[in-house]
Short mmCIF file of C-alpha atoms in Angstrom, two decimals:
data_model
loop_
_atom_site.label_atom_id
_atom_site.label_comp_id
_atom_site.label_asym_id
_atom_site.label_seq_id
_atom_site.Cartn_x
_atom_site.Cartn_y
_atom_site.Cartn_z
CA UNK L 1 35.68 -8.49 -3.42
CA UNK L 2 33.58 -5.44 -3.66
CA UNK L 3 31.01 -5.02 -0.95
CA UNK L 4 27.46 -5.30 -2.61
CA UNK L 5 25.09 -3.22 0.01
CA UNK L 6 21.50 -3.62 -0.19
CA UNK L 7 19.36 0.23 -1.75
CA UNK L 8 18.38 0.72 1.63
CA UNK L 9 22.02 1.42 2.42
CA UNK L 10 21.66 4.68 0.05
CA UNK L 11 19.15 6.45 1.78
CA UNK L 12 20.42 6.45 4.82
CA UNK L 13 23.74 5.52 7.16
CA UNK L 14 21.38 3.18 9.24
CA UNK L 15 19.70 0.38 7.42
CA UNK L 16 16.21 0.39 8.91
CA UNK L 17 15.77 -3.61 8.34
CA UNK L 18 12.11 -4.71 7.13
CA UNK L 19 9.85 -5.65 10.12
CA UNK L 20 11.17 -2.56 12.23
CA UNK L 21 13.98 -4.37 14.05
CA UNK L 22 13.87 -1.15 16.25
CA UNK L 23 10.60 -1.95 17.96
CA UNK L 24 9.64 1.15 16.92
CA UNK L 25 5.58 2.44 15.79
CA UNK L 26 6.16 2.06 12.03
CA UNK L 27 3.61 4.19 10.03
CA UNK L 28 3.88 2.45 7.06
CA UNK L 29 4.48 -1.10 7.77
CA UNK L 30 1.03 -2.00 7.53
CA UNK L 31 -0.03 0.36 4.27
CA UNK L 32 3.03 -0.44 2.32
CA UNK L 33 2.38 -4.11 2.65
CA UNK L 34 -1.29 -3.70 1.13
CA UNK L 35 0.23 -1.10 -1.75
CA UNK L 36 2.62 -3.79 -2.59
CA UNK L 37 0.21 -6.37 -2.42
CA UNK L 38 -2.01 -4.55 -4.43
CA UNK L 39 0.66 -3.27 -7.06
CA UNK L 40 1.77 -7.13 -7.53
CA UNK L 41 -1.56 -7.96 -8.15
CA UNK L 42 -2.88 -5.90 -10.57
CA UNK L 43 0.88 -5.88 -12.52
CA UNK L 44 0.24 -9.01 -12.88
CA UNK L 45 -3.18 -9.10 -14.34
CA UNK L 46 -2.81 -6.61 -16.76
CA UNK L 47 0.45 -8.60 -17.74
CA UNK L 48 -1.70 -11.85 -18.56
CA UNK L 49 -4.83 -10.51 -19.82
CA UNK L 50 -5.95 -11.13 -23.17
CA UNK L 51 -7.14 -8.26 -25.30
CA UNK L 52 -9.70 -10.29 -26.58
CA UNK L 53 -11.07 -11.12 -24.38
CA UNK L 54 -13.65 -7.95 -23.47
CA UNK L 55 -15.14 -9.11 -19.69
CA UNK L 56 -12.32 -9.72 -18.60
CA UNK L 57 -10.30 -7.36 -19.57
CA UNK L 58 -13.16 -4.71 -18.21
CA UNK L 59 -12.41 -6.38 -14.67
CA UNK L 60 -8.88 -5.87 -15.10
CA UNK L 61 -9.14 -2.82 -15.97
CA UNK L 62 -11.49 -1.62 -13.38
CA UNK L 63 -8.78 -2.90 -10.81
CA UNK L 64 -6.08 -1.38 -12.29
CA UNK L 65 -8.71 1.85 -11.88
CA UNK L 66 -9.11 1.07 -8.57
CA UNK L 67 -5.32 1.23 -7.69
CA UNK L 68 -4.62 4.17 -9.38
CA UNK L 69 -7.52 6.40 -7.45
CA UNK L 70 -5.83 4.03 -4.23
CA UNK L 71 -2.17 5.94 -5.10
CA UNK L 72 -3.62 8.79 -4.98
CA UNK L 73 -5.43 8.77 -1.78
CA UNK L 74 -2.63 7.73 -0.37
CA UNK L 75 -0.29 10.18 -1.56
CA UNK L 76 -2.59 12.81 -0.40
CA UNK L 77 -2.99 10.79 3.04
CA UNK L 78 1.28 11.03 3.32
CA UNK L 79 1.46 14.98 2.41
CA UNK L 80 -1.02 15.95 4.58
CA UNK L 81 -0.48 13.97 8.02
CA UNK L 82 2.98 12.79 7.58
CA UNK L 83 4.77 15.17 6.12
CA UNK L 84 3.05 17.98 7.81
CA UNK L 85 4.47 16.31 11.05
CA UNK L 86 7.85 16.23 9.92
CA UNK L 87 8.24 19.45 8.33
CA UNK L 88 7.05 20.66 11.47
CA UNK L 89 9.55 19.07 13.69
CA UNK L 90 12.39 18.90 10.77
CA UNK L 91 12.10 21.53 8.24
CA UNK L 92 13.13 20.03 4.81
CA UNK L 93 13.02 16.36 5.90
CA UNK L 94 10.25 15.74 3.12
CA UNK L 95 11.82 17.21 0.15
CA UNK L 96 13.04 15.01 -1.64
CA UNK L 97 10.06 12.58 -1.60
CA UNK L 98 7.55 15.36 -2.24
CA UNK L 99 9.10 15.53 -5.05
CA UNK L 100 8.51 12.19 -5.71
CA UNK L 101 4.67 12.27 -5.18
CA UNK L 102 4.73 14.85 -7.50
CA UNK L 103 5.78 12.83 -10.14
CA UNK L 104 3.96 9.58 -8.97
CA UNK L 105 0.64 11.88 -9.96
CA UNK L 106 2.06 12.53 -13.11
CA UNK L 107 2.41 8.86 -13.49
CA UNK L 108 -0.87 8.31 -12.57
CA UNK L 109 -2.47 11.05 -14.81
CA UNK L 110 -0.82 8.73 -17.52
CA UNK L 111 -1.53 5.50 -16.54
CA UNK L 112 -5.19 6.34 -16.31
CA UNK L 113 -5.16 7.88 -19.89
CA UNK L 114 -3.39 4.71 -21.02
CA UNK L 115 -6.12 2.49 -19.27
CA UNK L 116 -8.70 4.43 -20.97
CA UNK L 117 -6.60 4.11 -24.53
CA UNK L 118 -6.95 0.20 -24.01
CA UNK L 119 -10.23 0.30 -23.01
CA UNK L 120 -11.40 2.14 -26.77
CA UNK L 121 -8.88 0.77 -28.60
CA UNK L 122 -9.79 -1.16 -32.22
CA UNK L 123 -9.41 -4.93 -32.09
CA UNK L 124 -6.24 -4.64 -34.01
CA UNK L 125 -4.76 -2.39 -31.62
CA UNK L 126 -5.83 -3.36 -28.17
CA UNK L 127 -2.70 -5.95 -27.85
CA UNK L 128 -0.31 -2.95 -28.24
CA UNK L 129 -1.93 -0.46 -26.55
CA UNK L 130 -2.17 -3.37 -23.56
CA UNK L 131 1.37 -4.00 -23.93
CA UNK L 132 2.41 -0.69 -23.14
CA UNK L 133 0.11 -0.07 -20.49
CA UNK L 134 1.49 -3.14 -19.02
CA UNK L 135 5.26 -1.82 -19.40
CA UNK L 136 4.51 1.69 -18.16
CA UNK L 137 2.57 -0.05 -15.20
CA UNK L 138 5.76 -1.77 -14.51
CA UNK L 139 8.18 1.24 -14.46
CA UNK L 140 5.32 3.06 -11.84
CA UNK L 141 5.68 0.11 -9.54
CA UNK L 142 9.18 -0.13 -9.92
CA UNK L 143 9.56 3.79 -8.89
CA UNK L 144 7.17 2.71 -5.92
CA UNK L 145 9.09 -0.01 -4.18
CA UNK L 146 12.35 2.21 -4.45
CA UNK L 147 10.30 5.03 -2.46
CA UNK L 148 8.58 2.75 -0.15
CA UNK L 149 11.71 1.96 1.25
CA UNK L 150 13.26 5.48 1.27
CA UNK L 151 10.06 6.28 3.36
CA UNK L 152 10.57 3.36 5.36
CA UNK L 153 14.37 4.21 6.01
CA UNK L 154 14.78 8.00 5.96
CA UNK L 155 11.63 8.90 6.69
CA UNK L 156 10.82 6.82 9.91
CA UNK L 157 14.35 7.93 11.13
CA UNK L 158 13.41 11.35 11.33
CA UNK L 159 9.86 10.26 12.76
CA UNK L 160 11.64 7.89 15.33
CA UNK L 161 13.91 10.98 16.08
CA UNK L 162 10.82 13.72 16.68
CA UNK L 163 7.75 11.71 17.77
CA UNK L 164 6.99 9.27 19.99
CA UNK L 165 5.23 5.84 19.17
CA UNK L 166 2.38 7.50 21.21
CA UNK L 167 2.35 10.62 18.69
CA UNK L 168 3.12 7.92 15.77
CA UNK L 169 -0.28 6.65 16.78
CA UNK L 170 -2.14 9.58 16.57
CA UNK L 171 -1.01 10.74 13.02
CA UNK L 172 -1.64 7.06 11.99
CA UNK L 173 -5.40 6.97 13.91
CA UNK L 174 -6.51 10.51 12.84
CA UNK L 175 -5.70 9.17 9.11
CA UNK L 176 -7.72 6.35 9.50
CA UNK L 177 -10.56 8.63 10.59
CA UNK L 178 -10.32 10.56 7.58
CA UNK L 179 -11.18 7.71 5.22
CA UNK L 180 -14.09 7.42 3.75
CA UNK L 181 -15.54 3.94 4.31
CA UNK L 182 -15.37 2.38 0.69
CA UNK L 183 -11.19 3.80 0.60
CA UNK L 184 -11.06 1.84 4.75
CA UNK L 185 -12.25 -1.31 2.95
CA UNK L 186 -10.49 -1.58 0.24
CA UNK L 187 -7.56 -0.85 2.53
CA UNK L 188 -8.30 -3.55 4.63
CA UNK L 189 -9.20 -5.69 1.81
CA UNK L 190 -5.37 -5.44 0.56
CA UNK L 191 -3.76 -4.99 3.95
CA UNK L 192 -5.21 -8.07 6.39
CA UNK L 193 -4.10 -11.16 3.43
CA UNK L 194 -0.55 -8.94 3.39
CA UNK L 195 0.45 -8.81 6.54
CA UNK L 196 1.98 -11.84 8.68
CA UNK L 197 0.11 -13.85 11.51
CA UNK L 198 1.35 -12.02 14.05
CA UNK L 199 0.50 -8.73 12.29
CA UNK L 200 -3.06 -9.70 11.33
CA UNK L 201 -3.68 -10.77 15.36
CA UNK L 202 -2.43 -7.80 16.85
CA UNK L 203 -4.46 -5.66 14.20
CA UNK L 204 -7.56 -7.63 14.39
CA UNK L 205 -7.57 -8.17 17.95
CA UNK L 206 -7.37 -4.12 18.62
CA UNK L 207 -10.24 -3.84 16.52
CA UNK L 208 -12.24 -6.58 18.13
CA UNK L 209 -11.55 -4.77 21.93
CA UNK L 210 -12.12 -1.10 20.32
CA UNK L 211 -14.31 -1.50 17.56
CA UNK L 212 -18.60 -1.61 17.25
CA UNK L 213 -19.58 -5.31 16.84
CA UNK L 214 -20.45 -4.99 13.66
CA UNK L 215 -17.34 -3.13 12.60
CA UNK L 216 -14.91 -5.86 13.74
CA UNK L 217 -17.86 -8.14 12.03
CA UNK L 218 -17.09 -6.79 8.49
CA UNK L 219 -12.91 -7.11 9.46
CA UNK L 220 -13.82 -10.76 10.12
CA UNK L 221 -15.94 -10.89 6.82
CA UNK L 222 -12.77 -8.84 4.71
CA UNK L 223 -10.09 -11.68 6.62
CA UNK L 224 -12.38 -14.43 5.25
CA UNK L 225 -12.93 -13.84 2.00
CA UNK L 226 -8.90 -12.77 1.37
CA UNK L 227 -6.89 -15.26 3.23
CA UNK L 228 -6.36 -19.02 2.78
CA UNK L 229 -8.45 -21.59 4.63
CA UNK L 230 -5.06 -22.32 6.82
CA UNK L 231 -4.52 -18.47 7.52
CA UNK L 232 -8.58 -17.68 8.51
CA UNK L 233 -8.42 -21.22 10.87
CA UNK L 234 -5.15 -19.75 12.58
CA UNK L 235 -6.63 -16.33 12.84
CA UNK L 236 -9.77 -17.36 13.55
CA UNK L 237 -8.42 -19.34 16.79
CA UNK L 238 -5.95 -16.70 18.06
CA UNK L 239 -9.01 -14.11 17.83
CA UNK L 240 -11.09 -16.76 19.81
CA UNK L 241 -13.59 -16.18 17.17
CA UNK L 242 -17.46 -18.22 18.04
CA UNK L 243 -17.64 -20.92 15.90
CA UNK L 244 -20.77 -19.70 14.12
CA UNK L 245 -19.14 -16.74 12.58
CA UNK L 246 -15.65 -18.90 12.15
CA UNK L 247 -17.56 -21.51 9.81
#
């Protein structure tokens, strides 16, 4: 019987397995899972929203909006930290997903104009211009979850290979510190209900020893509003979080 291997097998001879079975720093454990998280979402909103309806389809729209200027932070975020660091180490190493970004913009040039086609669209055409929105929306996430993983194979190899975790760190910090506060929300907005117990402790706990009060305050605030009563009560209690701001 032919051997069926998994896509991760094609970009690279060792299958980096998901949750960085290497014990590795993993750059884009944590940003991935809110992109995904984010990209399922909104796929499937546009998917079930009725063209008819004209508030709600302004919400979904506006998220959809939201993600798009999201891709594009983030793609700038990756070219200018993360592949600078590997290009400098390993000349080349980025090619191939460069080239990628550059046509993920394209994408999003034309999702955006397709949002906006929706969003003027005559009553008797707003069902098909949402329909293809909704299939070209599709194809973008599609082309997203293949890279993801090349990044997450290939491209933590060669960072494994030419940084340590402690340099790992560093690029990851100093692009936090280049956010602007409404893109640091809305990343934590996406990334605290997407990552795992264990993931959402060790996060929330370094920003509850490091952070101002009132910092780790809004974290708490994001946590609560995004994750399920049972997730905030077991996150809440591993934090040690007073009972007043708990409640």
């Amino acid at each position: 019987m032919m051997e069926i291997k998994p896509l991760s097998a094609l970009w690279s001879d060792a299958v980096i397995a998901p949750g960085n079975t290497y014990g590795r720093h993993d750059i884009y454990a944590g940003i991935h899972k809110a992109l995904r998280m984010f990209m399922f979402d909104t796929l499937t909103r546009v998917g079930s929203a009725d063209s008819a309806d004209a508030e709600g389809l302004k919400d979904t729209l506006a998220q959809l909006r939201s993600l798009l200027a999201f891709c594009a932070g983030h793609l700038q975020h990756e070219n200018e930290f993360v592949h600078a660091a590997m290009e400098a180490r390993r000349a080349g190493s980025t090619t191939e997903i460069a080239g990628d970004h550059v046509h993920h913009l394209l994408e999003l040039a034309q999702l955006r104009s397709l949002s906006d086609a929706v969003e003027h669209a005559a009553p008797a055409e707003s069902a098909r211009a949402l329909a293809r929105l909704y299939r070209e929306l599709t194809l973008f996430v599609a082309h997203n979850l293949t890279h993801m993983d090349m990044e997450e194979t290939r491209h933590n190899a060669v960072l494994w290979a030419t940084h340590s975790d402690q340099e790992l760190a560093g690029i990851e910090q100093a692009i936090v510190a280049s956010l602007p506060a409404e893109e640091s929300a809305l990343s934590m907005r996406w990334m605290i209900p997407a990552m795992n117990h264990a993931e959402r402790v060790a996060t929330l706990s370094g920003a509850q020893a490091q952070a101002p009060a009132e910092v780790f305050k809004g974290l708490l605030g994001i946590a609560r509003a995004n994750l399920s009563a049972r997730e905030w009560s077991a996150l809440a209690a591993a934090l040690s979080v007073p009972e007043r701001l708990a409640a």
